[in-house]
mmCIF file of C-alpha atoms and ligand atoms in Angstrom:
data_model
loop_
_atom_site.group_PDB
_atom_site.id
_atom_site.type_symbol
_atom_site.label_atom_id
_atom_site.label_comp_id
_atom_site.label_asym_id
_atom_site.label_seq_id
_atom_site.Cartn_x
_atom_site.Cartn_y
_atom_site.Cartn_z
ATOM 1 C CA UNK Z 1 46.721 126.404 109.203
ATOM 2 C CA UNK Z 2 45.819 129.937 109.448
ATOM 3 C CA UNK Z 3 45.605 132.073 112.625
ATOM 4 C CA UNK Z 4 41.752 132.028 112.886
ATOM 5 C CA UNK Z 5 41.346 127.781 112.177
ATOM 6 C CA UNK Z 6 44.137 127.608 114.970
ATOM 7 C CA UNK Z 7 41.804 129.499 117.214
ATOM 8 C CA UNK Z 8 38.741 127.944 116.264
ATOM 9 C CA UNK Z 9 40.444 124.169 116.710
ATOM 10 C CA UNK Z 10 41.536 125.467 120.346
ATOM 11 C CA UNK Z 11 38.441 126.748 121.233
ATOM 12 C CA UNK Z 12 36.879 123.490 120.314
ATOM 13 C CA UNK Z 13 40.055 121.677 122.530
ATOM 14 C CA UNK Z 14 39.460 123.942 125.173
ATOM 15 C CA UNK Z 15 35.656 122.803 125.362
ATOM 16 C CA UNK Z 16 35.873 119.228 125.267
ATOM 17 C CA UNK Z 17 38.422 118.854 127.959
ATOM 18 C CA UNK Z 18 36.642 118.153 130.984
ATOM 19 C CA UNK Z 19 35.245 114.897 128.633
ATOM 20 C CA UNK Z 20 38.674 113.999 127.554
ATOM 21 C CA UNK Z 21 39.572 113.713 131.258
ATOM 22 C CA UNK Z 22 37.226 111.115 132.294
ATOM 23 C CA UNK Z 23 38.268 109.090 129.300
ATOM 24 C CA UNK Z 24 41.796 109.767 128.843
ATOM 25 C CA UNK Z 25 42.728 107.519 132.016
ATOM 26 C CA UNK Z 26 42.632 104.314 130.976
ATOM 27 C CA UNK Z 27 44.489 105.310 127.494
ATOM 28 C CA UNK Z 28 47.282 107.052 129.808
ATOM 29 C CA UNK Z 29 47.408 103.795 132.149
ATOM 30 C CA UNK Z 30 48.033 101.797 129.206
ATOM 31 C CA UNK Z 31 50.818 103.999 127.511
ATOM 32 C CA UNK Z 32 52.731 104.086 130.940
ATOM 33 C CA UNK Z 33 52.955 100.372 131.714
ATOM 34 C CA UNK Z 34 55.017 99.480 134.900
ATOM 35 C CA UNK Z 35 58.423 97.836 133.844
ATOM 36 C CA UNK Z 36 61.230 96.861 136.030
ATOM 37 C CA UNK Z 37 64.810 96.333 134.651
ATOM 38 C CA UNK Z 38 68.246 95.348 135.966
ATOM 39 C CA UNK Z 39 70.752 97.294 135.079
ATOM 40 C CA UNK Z 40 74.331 95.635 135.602
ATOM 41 C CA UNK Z 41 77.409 98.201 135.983
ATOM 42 C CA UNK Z 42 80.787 96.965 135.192
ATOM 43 C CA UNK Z 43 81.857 99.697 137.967
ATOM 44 C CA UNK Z 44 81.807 99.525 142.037
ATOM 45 C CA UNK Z 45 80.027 102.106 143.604
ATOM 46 C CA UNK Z 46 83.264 103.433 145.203
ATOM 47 C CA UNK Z 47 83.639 104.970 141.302
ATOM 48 C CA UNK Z 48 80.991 107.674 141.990
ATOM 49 C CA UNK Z 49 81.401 109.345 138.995
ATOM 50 C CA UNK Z 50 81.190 106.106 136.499
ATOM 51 C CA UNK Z 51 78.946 103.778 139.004
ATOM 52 C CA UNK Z 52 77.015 107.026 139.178
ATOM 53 C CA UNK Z 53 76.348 108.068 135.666
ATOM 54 C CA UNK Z 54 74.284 105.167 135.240
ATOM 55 C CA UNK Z 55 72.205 105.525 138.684
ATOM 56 C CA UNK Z 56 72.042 109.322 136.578
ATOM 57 C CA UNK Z 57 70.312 107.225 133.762
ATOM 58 C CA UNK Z 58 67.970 105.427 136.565
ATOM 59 C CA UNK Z 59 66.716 108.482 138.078
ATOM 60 C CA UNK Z 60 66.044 110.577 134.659
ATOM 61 C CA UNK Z 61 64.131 107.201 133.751
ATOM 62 C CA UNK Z 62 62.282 106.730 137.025
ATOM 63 C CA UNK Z 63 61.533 110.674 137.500
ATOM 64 C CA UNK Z 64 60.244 111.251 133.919
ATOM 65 C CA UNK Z 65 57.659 108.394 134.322
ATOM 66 C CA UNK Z 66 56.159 108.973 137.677
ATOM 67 C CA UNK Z 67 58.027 105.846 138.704
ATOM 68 C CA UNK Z 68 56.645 103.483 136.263
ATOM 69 C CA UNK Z 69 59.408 102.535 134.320
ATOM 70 C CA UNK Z 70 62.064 101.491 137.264
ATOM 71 C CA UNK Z 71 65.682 100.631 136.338
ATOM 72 C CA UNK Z 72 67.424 99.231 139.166
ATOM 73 C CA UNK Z 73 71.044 99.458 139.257
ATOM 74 C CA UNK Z 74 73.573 96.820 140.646
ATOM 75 C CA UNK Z 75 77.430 97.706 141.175
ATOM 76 C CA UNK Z 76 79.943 95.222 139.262
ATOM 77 C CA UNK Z 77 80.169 91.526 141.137
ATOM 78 C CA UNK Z 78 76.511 91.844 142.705
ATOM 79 C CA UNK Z 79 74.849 90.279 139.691
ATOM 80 C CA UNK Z 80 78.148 88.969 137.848
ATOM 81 C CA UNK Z 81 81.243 89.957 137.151
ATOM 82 C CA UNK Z 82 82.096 93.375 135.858
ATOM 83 C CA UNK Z 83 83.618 92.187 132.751
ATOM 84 C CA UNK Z 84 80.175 90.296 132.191
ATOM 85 C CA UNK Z 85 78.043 92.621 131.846
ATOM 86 C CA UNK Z 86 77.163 92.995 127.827
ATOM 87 C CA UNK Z 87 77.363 89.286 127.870
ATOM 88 C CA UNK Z 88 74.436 89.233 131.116
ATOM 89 C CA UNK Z 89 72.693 91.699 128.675
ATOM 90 C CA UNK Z 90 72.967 90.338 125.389
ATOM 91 C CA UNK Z 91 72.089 86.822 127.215
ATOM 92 C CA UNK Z 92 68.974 88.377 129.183
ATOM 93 C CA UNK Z 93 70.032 87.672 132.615
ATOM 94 C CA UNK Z 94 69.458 91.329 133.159
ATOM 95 C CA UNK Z 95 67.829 93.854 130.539
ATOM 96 C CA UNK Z 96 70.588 96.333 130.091
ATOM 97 C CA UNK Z 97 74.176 96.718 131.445
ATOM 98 C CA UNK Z 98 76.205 100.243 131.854
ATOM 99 C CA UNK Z 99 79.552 99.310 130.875
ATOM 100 C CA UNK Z 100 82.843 99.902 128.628
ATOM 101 C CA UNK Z 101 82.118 98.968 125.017
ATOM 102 C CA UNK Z 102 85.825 98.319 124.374
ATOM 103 C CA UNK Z 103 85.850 95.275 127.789
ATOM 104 C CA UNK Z 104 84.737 93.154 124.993
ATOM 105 C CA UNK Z 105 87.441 93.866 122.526
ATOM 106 C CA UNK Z 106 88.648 89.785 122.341
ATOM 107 C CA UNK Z 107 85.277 89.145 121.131
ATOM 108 C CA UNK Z 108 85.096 91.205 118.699
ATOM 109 C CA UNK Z 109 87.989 94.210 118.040
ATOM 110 C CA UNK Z 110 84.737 96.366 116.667
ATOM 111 C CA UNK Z 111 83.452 96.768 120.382
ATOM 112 C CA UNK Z 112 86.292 98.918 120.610
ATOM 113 C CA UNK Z 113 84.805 101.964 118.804
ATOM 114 C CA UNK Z 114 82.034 102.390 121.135
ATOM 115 C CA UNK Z 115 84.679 103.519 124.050
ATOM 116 C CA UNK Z 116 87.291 104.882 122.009
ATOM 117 C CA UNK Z 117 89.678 103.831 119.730
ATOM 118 C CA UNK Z 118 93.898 104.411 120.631
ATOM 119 C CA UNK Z 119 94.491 107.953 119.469
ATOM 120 C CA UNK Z 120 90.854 108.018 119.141
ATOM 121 C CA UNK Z 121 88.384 110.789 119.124
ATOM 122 C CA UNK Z 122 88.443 113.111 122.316
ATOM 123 C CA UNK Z 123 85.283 113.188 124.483
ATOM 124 C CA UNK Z 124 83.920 116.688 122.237
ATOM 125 C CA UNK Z 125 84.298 114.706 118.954
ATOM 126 C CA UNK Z 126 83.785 111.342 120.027
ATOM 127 C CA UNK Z 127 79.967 113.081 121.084
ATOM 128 C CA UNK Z 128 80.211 114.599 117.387
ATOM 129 C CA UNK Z 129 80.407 111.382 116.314
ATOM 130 C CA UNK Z 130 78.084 109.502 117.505
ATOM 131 C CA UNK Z 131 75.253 111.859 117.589
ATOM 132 C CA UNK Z 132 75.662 113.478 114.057
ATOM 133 C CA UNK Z 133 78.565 111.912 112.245
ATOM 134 C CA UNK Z 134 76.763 108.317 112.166
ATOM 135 C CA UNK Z 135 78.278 106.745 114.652
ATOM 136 C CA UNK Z 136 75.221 105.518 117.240
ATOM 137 C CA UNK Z 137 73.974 104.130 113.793
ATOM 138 C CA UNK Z 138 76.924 102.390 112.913
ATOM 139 C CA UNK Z 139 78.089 100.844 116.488
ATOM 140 C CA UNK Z 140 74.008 100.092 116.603
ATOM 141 C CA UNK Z 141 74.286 97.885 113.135
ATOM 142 C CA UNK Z 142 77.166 96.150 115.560
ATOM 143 C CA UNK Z 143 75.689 95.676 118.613
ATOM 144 C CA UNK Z 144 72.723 94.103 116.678
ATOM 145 C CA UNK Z 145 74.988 91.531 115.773
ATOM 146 C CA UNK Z 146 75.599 90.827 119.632
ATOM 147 C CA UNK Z 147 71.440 90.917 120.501
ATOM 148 C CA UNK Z 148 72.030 94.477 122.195
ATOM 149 C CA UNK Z 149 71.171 97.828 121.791
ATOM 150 C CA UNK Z 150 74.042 100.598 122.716
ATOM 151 C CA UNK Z 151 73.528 104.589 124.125
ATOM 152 C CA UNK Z 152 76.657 106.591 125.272
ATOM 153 C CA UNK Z 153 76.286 107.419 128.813
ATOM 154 C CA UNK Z 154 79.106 109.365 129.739
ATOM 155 C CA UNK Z 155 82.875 110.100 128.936
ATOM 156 C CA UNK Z 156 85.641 110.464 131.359
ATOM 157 C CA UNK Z 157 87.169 112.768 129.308
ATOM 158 C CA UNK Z 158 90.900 112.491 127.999
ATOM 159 C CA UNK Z 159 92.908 109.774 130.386
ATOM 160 C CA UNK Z 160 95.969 109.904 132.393
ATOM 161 C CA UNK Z 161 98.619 107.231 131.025
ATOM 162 C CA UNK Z 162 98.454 105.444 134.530
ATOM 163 C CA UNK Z 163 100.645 104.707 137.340
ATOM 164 C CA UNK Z 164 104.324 102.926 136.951
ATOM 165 C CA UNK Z 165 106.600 101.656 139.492
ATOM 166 C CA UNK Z 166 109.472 102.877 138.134
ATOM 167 C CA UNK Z 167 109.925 105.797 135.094
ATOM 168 C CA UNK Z 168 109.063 104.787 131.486
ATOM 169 C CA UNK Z 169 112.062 106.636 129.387
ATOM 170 C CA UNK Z 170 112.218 104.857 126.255
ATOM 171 C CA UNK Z 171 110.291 101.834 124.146
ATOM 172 C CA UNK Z 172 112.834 99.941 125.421
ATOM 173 C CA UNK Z 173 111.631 100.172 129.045
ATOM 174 C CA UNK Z 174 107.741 98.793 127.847
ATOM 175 C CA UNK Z 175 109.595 95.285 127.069
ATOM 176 C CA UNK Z 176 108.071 92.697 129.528
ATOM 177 C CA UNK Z 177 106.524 95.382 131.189
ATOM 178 C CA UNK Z 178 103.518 93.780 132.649
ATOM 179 C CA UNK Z 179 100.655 96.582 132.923
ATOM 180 C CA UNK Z 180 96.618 96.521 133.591
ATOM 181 C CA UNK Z 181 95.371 98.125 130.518
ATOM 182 C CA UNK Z 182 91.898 98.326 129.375
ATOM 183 C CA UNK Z 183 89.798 97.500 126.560
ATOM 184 C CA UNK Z 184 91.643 97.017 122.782
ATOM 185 C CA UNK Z 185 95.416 99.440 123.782
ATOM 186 C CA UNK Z 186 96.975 96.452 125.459
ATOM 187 C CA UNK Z 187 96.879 94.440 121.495
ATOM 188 C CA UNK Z 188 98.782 98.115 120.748
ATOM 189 C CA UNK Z 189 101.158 97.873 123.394
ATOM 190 C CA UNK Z 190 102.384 94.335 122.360
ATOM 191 C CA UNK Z 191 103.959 95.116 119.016
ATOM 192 C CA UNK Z 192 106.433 97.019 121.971
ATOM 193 C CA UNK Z 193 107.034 94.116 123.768
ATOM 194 C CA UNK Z 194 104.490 95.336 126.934
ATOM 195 C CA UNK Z 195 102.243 92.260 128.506
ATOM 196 C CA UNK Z 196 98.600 93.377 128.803
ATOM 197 C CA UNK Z 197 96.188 92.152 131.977
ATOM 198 C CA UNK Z 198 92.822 93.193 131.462
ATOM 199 C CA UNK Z 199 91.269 93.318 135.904
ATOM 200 C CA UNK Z 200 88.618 94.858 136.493
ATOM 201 C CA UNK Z 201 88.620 98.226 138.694
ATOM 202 C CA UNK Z 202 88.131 97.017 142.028
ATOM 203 C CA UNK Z 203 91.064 94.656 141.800
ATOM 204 C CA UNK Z 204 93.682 96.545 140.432
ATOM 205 C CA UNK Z 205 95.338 97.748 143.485
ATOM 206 C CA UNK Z 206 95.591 94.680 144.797
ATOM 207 C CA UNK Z 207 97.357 93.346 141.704
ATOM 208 C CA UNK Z 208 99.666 96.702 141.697
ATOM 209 C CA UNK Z 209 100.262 96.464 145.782
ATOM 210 C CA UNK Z 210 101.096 92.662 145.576
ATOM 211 C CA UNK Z 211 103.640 93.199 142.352
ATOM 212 C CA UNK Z 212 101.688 90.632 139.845
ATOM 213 C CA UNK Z 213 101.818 93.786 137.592
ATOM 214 C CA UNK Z 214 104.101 96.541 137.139
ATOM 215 C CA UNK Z 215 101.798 99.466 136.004
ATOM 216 C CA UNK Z 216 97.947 99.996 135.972
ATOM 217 C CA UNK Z 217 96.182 102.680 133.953
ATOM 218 C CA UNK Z 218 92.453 103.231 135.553
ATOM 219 C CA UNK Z 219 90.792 106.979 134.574
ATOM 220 C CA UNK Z 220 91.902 110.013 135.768
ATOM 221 C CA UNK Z 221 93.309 111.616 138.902
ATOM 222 C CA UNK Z 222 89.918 111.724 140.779
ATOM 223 C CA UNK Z 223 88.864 107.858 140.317
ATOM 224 C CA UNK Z 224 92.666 107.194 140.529
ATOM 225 C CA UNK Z 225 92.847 108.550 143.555
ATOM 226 C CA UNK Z 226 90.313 106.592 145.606
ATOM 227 C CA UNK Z 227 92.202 103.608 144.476
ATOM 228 C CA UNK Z 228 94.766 104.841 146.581
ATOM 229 C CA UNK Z 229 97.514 103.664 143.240
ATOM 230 C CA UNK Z 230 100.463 106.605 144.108
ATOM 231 C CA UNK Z 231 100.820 104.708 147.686
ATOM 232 C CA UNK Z 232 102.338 101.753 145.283
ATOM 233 C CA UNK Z 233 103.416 103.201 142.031
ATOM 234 C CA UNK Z 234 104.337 106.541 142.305
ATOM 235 C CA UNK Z 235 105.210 107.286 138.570
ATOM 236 C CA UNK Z 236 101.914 109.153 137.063
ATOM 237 C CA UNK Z 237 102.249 109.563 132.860
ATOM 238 C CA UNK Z 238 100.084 111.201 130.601
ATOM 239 C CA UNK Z 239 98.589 111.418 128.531
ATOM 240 C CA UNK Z 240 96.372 107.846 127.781
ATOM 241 C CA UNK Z 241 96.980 107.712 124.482
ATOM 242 C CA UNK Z 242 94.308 105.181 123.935
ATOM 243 C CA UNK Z 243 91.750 107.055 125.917
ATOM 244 C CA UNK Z 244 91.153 110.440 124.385
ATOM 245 C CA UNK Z 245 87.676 110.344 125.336
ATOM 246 C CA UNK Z 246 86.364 107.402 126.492
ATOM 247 C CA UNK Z 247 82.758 106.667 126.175
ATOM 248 C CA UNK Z 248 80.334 104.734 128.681
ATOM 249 C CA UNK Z 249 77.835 102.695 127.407
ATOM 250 C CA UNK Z 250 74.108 101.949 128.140
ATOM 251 C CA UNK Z 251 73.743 98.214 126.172
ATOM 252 C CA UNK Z 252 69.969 97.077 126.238
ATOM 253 C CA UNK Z 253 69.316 93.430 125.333
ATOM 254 C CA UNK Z 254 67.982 93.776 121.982
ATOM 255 C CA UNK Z 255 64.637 92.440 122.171
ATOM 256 C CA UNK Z 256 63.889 93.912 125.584
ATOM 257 C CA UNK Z 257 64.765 97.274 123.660
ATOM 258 C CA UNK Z 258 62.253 96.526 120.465
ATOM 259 C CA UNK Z 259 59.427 95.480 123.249
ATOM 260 C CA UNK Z 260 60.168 99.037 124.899
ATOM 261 C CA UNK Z 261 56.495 101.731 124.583
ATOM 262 C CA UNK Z 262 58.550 104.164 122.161
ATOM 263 C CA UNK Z 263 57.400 106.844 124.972
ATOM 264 C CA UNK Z 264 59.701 104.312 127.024
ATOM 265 C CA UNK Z 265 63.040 104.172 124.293
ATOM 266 C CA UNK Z 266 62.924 108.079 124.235
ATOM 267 C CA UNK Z 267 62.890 108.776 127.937
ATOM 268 C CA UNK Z 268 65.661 105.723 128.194
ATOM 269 C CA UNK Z 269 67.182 107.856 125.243
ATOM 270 C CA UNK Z 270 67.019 111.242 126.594
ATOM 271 C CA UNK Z 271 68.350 109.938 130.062
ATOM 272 C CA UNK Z 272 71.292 108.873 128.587
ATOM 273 C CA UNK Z 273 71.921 111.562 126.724
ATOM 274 C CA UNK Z 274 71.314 113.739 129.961
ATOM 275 C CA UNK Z 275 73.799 110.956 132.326
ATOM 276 C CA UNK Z 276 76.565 111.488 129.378
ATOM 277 C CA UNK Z 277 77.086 115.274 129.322
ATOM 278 C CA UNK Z 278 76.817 114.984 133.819
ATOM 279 C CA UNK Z 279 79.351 112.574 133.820
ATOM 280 C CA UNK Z 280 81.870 114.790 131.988
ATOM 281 C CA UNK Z 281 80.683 117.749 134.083
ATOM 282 C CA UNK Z 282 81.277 116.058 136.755
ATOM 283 C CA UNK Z 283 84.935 115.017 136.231
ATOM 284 C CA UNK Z 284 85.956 118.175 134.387
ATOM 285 C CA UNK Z 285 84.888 119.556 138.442
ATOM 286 C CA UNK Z 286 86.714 116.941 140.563
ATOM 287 C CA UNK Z 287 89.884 116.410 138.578
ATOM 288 C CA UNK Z 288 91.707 119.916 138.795
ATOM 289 C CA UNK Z 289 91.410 119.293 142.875
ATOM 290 C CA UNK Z 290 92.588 115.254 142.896
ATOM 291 C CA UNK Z 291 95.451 116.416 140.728
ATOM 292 C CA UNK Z 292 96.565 118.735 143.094
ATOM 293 C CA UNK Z 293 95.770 116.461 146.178
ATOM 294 C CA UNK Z 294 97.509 113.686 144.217
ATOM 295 C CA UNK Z 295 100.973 115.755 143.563
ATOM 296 C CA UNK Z 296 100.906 116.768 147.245
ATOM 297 C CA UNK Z 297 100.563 112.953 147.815
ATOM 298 C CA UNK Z 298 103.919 111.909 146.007
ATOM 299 C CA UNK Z 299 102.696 111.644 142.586
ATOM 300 C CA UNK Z 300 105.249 112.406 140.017
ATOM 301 C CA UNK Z 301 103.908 113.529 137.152
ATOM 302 C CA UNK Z 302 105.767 112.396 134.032
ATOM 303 C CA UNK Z 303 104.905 112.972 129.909
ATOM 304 C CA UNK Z 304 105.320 110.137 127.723
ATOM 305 C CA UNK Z 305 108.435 110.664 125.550
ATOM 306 C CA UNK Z 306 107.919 112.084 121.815
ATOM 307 C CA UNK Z 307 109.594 108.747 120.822
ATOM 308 C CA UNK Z 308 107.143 106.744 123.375
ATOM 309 C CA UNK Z 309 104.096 108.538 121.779
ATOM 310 C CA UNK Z 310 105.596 108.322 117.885
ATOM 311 C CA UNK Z 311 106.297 104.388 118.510
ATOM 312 C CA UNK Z 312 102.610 103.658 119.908
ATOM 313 C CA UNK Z 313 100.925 106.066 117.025
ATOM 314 C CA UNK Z 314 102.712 103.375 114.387
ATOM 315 C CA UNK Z 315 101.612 100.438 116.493
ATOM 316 C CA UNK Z 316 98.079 101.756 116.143
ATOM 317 C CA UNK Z 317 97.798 102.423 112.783
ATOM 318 C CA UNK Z 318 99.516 98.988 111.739
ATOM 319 C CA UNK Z 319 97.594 97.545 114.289
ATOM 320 C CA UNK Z 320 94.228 99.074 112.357
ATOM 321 C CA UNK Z 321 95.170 98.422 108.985
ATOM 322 C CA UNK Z 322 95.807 93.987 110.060
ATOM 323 C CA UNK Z 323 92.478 94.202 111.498
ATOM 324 C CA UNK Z 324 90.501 96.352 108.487
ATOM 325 C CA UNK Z 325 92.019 93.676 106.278
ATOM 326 C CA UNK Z 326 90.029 90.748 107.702
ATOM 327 C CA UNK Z 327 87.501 92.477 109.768
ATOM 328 C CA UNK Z 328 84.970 94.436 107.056
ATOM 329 C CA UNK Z 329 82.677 96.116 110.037
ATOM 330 C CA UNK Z 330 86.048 97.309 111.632
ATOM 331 C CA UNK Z 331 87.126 99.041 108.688
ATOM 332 C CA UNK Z 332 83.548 100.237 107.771
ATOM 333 C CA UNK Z 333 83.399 101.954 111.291
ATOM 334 C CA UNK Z 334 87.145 102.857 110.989
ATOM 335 C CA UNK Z 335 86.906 104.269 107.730
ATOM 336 C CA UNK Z 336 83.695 106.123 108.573
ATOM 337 C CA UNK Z 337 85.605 107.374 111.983
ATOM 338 C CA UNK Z 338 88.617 108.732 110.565
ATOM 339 C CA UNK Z 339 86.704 111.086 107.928
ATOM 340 C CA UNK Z 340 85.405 112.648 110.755
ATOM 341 C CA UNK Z 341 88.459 113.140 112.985
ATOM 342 C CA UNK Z 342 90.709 114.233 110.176
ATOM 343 C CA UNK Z 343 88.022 117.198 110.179
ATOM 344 C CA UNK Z 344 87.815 117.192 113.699
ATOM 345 C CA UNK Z 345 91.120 117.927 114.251
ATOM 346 C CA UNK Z 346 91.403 120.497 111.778
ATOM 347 C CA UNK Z 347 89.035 122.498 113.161
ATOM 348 C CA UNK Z 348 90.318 122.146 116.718
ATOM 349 C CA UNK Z 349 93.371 123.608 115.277
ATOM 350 C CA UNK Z 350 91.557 126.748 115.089
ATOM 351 C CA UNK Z 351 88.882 126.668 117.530
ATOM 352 C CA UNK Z 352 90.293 125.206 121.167
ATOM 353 C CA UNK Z 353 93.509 124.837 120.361
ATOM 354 C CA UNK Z 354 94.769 128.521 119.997
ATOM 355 C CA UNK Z 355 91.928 129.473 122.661
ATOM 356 C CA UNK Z 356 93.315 126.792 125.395
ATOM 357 C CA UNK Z 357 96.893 127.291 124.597
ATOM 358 C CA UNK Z 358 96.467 130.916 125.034
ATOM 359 C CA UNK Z 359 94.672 130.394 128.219
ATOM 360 C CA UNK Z 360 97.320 127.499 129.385
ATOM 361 C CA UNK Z 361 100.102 130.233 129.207
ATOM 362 C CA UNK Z 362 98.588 132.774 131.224
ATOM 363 C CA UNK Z 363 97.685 129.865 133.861
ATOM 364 C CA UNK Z 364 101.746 129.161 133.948
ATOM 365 C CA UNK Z 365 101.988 132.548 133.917
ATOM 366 C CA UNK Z 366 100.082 133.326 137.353
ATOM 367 C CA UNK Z 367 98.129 135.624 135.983
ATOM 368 C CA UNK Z 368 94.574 133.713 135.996
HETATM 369 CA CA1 CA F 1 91.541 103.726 131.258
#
């Protein structure tokens, strides 16, 4: 179109808009029907930051369509069971859940990619991933399987290895060690002899206080720390290994999704976009403090052993290979996955690495 046909066409839009008012009402009306969902979190509200992300989600939803499309969020137990919620989605008890992808792991080891994957993708790549490197399409051609529809909606960020009643030296001292670990690492953590409880957040300290476990790993220093774990296990490792950058999830039942106004999937879209880069804001603020607080609390902050780390990483890959061998949308998603993070990592090399290393130093150093 050239400059003076532009003109003339907005001229002519200019004119007619008083009409196009009167009738474009009833057309708007229609286009921004009212819809109320359920949204069931797999988190209690205490977890501000998780809990939160998806009441993030809500708002961007609610805001964006003067109210019309309402998404009301419940905290984990208040509809069901935090561990229920893709199945309450997928089922259509409620319309969508906000949950962990990798909860669901026994059902089907695949659901794990949608978190994160043991020595995974961090949070930056595990974004790269699913927004450019195919990965929404490819956990999507899952979750289709299961009747839902999956967004990421935030990312905690790398993990801390959790909280141990007594020190962790060797592999040796995982035998019979029984430890709340989430999602797929705890089918890892077998081949060394550990024994896996999958509880959901709100009862892990219970579990840890009354001794039915030995170690819990949760999130990071700031959620850890409102579960109050250093009063009972005072050992704090890092780093979770099989939480590099763990992913939320918004799942939508799949036909609610498909009877979504498209107007309706891109707002849902762009608010979870907009909940998954706040929620990693949001930690990368509160964790430098609850680390601190934590250490002045009695934390003792411990690294996993070389040997620790080396044993897990063959665990893993072993681990990957049984499953690609019998599971063929595992090993399409793993195969896709690792393409990317081979690149991903050599480009870290370069980029953050030798910046934040750097940086790191002059931190030890004093002299930030
Ligand atoms: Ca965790």
């Amino acid at each position: 179109m050239d400059r003076r046909s532009f003109i003339k066409k907005a001229g002519l839009a200019g004119a007619g808009t008083a009409a196009a008012t009167a009738l474009a009402a009833p057309a708007i009306a229609q286009s921004m029907p009212k819809v109320s969902w359920r949204c069931t979190s797999s988190f209690p509200k205490a977890l501000d930051t998780i809990f939160g992300a998806a009441e993030t989600m809500a708002n961007f939803v609610r805001d964006s369509t003067d109210g019309n499309f309402d998404i009301q969020v419940f905290a984990a137990g208040e509809l069901v069971g935090g561990l229920q919620a893709a199945d309450a989605a997928a089922a259509g008890t409620v319309e969508m859940c906000h949950t962990a992808s990798y909860y669901y792991w026994g059902k089907d080891p695949t659901y794990s990619f949608g978190t994160c994957i043991p020595f995974g993708l961090n949070a930056r790549q595990n974004n790269g991933w699913f927004y450019y490197g195919g990965g929404n399409e490819l956990m999507n051609e899952f979750y289709a399987t299961q009747g839902l529809y999956g967004m990421p909606c935030g990312n905690t960020g790398a993990q801390m290895g959790g909280w141990f009643r007594k020190e962790i030296n060797t592999v040796d001292d995982l035998k019979g060690l029984k430890m709340r670990v989430g999602g797929f690492a705890g089918k890892i953590m077998e081949k060394l002899g550990l024994v896996p409880q999958q509880i959901a957040g709100g009862d892990i300290y219970p579990s840890l206080e009354k001794g039915t476990i030995d170690a819990a790993e949760w999130v990071g220093p700031y959620d850890d720390e409102k579960l109050g774990f250093y009063k009972v296990a005072p050992y704090y490792y890092y780093p979770g290994w099989w939480e590099g950058g763990s992913a939320l999830h918004a799942m939508v039942n799949l036909g609610k999704w498909n009877e979504l106004p498209k107007s309706y999937q891109a707002v849902l879209a762009s608010a979870c976009e907009a909940a998954n880069c706040d929620m990693m804001a949001s930690y990368d603020h509160k964790n430098p403090a609850a680390i601190k607080r934590l250490v002045a609390g009695g934390a003792q902050l411990k690294p996993f052993s070389q040997e620790i780390l080396s044993a897990c990483y063959d665990a893993a890959i072993s681990t990957y290979e049984e499953i690609n061998a019998s599971n063929p949308m595992f090993k399409k998603i793993y195969d896709n996955q690792q393409a990317f993070k081979k690149d991903a990592y050599l480009w870290a090399q370069l980029s953050e690495y030798t910046y934040d290393t750097f940086m790191m130093i002059q931190q030890r150093n004093g002299k930030l």
